[in-house]
CSV table of C-alpha atoms in Angstrom, one decimal:
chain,number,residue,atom,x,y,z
A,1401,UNK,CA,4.9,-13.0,-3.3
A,1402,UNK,CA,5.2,-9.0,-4.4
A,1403,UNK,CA,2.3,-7.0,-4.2
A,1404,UNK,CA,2.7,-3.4,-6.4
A,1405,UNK,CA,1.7,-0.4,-4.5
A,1406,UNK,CA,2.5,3.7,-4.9
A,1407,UNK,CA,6.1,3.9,-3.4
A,1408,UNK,CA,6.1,1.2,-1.6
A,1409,UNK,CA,7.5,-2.5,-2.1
A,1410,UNK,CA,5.6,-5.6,-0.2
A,1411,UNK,CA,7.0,-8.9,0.0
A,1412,UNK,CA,6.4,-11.9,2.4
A,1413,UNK,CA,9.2,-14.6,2.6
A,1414,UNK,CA,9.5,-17.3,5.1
A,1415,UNK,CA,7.4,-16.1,7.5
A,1416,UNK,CA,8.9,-12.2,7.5
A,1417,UNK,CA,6.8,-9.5,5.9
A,1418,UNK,CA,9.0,-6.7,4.6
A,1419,UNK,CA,7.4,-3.4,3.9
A,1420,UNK,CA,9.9,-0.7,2.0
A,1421,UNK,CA,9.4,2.5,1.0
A,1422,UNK,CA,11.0,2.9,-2.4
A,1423,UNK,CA,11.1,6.6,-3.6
A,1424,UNK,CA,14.7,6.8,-3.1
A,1425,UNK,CA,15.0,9.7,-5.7
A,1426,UNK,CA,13.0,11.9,-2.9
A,1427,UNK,CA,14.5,10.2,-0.3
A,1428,UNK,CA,11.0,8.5,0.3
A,1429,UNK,CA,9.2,11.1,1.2
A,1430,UNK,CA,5.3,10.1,1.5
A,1431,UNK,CA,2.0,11.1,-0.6
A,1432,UNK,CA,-1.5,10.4,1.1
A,1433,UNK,CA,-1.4,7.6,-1.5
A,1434,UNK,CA,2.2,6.1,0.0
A,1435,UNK,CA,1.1,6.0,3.2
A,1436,UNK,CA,-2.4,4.6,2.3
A,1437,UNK,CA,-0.1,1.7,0.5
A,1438,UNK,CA,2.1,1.1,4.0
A,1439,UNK,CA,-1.7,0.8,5.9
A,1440,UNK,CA,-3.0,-1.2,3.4
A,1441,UNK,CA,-0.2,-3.5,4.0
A,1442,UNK,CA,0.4,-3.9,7.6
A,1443,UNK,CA,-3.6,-4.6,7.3
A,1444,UNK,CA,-3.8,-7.6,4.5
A,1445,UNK,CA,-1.1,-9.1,6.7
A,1446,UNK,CA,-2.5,-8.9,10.2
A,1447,UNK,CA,-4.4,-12.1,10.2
A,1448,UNK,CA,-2.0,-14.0,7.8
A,1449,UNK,CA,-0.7,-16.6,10.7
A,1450,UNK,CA,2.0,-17.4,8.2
A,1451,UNK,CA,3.6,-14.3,9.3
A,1452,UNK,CA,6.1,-14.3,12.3
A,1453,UNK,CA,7.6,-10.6,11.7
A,1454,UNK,CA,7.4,-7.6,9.8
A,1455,UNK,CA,10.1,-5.2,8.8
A,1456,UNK,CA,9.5,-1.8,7.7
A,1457,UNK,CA,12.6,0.2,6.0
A,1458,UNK,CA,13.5,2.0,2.7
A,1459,UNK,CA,15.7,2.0,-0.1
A,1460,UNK,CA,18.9,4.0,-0.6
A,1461,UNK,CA,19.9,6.9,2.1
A,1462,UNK,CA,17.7,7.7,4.0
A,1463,UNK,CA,14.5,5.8,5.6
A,1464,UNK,CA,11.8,8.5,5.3
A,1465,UNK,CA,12.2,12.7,4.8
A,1466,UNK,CA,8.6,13.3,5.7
A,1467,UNK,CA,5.7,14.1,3.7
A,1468,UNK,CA,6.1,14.9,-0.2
A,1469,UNK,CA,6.0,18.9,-0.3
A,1470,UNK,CA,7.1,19.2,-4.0
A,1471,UNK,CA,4.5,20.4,-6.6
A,1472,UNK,CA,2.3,21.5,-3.3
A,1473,UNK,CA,-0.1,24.2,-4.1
A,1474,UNK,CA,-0.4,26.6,-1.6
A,1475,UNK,CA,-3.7,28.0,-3.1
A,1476,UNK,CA,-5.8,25.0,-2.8
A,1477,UNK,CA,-7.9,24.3,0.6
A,1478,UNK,CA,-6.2,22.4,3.8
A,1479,UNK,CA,-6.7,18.9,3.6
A,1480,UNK,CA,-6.6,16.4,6.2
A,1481,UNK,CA,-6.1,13.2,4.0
A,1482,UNK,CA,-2.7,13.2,4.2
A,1483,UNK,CA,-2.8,13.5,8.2
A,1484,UNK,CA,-5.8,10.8,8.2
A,1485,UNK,CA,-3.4,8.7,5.9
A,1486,UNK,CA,-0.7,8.6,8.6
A,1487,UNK,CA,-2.4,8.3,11.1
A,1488,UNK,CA,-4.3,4.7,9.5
A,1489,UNK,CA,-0.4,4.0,8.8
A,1490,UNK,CA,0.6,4.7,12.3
A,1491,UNK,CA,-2.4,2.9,14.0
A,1492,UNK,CA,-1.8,-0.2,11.8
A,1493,UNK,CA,2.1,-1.0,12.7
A,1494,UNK,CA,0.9,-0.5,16.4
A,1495,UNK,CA,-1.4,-3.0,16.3
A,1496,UNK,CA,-0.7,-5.3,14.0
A,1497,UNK,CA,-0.4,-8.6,15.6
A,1498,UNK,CA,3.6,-9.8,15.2
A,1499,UNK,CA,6.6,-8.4,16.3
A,1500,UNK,CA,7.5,-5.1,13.9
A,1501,UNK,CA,10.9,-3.9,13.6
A,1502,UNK,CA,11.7,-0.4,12.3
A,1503,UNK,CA,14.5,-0.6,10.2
A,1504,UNK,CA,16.1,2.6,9.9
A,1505,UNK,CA,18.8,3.0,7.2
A,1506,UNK,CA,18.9,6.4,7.4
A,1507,UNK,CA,17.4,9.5,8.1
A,1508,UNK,CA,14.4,9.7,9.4
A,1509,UNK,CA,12.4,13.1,9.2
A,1510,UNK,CA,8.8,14.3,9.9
A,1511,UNK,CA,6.1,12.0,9.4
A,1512,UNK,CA,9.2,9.4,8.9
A,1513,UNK,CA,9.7,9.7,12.7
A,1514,UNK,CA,6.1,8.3,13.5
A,1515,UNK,CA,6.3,6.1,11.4
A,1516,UNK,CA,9.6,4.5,12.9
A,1517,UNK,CA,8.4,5.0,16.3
A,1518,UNK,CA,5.1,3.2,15.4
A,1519,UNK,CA,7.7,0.0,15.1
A,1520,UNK,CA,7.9,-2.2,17.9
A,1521,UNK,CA,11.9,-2.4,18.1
A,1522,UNK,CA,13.8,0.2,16.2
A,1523,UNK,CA,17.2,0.2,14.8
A,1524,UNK,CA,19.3,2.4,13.1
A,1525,UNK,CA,22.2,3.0,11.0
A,1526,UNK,CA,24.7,4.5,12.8
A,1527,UNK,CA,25.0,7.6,10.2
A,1528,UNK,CA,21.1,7.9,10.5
A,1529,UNK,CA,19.5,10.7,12.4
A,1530,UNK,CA,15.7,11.8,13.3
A,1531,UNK,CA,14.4,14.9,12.8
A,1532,UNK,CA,10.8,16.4,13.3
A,1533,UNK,CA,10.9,19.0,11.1
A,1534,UNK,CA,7.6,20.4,11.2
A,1535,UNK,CA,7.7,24.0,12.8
A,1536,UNK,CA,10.8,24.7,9.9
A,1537,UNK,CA,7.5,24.8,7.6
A,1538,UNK,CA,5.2,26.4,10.2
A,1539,UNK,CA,3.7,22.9,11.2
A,1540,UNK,CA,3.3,20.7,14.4
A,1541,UNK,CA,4.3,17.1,14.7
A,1542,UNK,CA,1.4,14.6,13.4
A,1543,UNK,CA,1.3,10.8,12.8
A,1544,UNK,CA,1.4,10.4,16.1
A,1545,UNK,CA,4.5,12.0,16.8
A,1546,UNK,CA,3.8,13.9,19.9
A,1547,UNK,CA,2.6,10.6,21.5
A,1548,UNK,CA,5.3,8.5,20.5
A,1549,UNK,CA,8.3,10.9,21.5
A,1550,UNK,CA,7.0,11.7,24.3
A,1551,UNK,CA,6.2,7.9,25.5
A,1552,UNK,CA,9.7,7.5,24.6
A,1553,UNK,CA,12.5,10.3,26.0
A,1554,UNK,CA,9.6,12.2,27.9
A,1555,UNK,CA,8.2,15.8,27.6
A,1556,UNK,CA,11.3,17.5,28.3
A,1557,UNK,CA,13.3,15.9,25.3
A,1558,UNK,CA,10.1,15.3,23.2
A,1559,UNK,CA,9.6,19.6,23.6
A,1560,UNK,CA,13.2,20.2,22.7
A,1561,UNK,CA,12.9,17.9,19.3
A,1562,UNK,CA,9.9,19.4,18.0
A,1563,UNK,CA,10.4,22.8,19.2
A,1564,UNK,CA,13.8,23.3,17.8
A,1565,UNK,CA,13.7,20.9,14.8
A,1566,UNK,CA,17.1,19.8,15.4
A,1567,UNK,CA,18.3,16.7,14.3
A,1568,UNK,CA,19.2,13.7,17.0
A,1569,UNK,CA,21.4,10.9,15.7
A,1570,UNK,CA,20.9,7.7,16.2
A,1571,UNK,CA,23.6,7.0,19.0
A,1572,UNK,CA,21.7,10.0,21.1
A,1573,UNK,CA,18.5,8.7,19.8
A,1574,UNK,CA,19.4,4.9,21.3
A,1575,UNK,CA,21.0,7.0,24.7
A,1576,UNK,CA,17.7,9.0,24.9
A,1577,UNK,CA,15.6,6.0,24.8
A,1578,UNK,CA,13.7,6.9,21.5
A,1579,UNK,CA,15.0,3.7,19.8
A,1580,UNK,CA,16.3,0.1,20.5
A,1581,UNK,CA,19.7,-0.4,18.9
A,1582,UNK,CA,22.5,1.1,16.8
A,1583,UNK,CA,24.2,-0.6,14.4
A,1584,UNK,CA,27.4,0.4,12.1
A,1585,UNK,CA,26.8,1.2,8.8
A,1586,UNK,CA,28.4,-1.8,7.3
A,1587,UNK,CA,26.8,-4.2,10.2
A,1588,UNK,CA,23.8,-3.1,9.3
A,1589,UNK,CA,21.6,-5.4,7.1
A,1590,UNK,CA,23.6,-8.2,8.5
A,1591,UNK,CA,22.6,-7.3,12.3
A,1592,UNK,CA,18.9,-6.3,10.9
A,1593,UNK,CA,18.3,-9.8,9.2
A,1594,UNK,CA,20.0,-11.6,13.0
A,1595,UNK,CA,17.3,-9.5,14.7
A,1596,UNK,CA,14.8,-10.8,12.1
A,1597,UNK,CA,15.0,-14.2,12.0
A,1598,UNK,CA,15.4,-14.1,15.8
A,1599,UNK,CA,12.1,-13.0,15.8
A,1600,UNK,CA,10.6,-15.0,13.5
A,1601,UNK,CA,11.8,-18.3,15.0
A,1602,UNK,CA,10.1,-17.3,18.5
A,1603,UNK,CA,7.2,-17.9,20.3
A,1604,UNK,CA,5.2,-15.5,18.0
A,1605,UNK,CA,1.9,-15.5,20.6
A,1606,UNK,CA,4.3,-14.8,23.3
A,1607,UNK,CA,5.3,-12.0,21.8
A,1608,UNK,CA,2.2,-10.9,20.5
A,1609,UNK,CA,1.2,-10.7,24.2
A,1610,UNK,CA,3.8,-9.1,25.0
A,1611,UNK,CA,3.9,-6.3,22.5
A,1612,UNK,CA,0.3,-4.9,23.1
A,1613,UNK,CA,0.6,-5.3,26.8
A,1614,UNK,CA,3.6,-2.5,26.6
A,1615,UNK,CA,2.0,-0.5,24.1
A,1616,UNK,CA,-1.4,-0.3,25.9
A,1617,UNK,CA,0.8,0.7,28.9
A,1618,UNK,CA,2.9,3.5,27.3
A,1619,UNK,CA,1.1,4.3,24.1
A,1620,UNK,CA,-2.3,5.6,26.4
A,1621,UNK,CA,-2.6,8.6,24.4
A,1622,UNK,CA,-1.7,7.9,20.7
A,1623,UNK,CA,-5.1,8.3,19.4
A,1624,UNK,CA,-6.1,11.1,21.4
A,1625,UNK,CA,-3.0,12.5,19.6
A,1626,UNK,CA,-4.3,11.5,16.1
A,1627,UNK,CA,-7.1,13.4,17.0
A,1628,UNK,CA,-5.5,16.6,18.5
A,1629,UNK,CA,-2.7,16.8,15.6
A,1630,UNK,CA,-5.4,16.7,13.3
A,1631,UNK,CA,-7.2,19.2,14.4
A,1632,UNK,CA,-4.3,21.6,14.9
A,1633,UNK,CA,-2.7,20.7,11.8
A,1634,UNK,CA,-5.2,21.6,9.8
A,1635,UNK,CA,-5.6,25.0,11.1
A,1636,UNK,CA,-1.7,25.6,10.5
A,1637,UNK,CA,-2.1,24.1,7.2
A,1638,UNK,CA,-4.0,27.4,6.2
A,1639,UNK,CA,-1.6,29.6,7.8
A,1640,UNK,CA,0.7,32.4,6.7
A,1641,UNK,CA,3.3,30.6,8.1
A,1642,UNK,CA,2.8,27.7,6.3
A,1643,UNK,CA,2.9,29.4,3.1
A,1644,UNK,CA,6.1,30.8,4.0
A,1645,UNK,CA,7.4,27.8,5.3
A,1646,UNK,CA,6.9,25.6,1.8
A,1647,UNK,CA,7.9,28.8,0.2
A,1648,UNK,CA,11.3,28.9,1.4
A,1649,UNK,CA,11.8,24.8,1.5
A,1650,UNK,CA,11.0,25.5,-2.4
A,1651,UNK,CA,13.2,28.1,-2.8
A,1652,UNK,CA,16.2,26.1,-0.2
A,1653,UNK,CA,16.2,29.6,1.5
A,1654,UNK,CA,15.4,30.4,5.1
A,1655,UNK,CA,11.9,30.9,6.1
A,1656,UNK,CA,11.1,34.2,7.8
A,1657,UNK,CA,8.3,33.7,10.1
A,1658,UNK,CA,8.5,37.4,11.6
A,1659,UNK,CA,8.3,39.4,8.2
């Protein structure tokens, strides 16, 4: 069965639910109403026992570039319901009930990063990278982000990538810890569906079990996080700096943050 949603292709087939962001012409970048789909999703499913795995990926080159900031007008009042959108995004991959892997097929940016993260085993293409881009727009991670990367390659690394807003590619990403495997380019969907269906034919309460005893463990402070990135966010949101920052992405120039 397919279900139609903003951006964002559902489909549940022999026991796999496959979630895929489908905006390839702006590299999937998110609207509140995208991310709202991807929630609404991971939430019809969660008590379907007929599901034995999820997959969340997206079409064409890259995975997710972060939220949409194209048409964005600067003069209109912060908003948090793109933030609270995420975050209902974020909070439903974590605890949805089955196994989720994050199928990266390419780069994976902003809000795209919490998203992947949010994914119980994450893959990659091996020509994919991960970027939190946020302070290049005069922003701090959200979705989760600063919980996630952190839980994952620690303070020290988790600092440097939103800090610097470099990009990490996926074999530095798997050597850092942030994510679970790297797979060549043309290995990819193969290795992904192998992953899959390896899932799917286990013992799904087993792993249920096992997947929320891990992320209770490590994830401690994710929705603490929602609730400090919101907060901070939105303050930034109606900043100088932010106005400069969307400015110059607009423009493809450099923002200047000191003028």
């Amino acid at each position: 069965m397919t279900d139609d949603l903003p951006g964002v292709d559902t489909t549940v087939d022999d026991g796999v639910l496959r979630v895929t962001l489908n905006r390839p012409s702006r590299m999937n970048a998110v609207k509140t109403e995208t991310l709202e789909a991807i929630a609404d999703a991971f939430e019809k499913y969660a008590d379907d026992t007929s599901v034995r795995v999820a997959v969340l990926t997206g079409v064409g080159r890259a995975f997710c570039s972060g939220a949409d900031l194209s048409g964005r007008d600067l003069s209109a009042p912060p908003s948090a319901d793109t933030i609270d959108a995420a975050n209902r995004a974020v909070a439903a991959i974590r605890v949805f009930p089955r196994p989720v892997v994050g199928a990266i097929n390419g780069a994976a940016a902003g809000v795209g990063v919490s998203l992947a993260l949010a994914c119980d085993l994450t893959v990659a293409k091996e020509s994919g990278y991960f970027l939190l881009a946020f302070t290049r727009v005069g922003l701090m991670p959200d979705g989760g982000a600063s919980a996630l990367v952190a839980a994952s390659i620690g303070r020290a690394r988790a600092l440097k990538m939103a800090l610097l807003a470099e990009r990490l590619p996926a074999g530095e990403a798997l050597a850092s810890g942030l994510i679970s495997d790297v797979y060549a380019d043309d290995e990819f969907d193969s290795a992904v569906e192998t992953l899959v269906h390896r899932l799917a034919d286990g013992p799904s309460n087993a792993f249920a079990s096992t997947k929320n005893a891990i992320n209770d463990a490590t994830l401690t402070e994710l929705d603490h996080a929602f609730a400090r990135e919101r907060e901070g966010q939105l303050v930034l949101l109606g900043s100088a700096d932010f106005t400069e920052g969307v400015t110059a992405f607009q423009e493809k120039r450099t923002a200047n943050f000191r003028r």
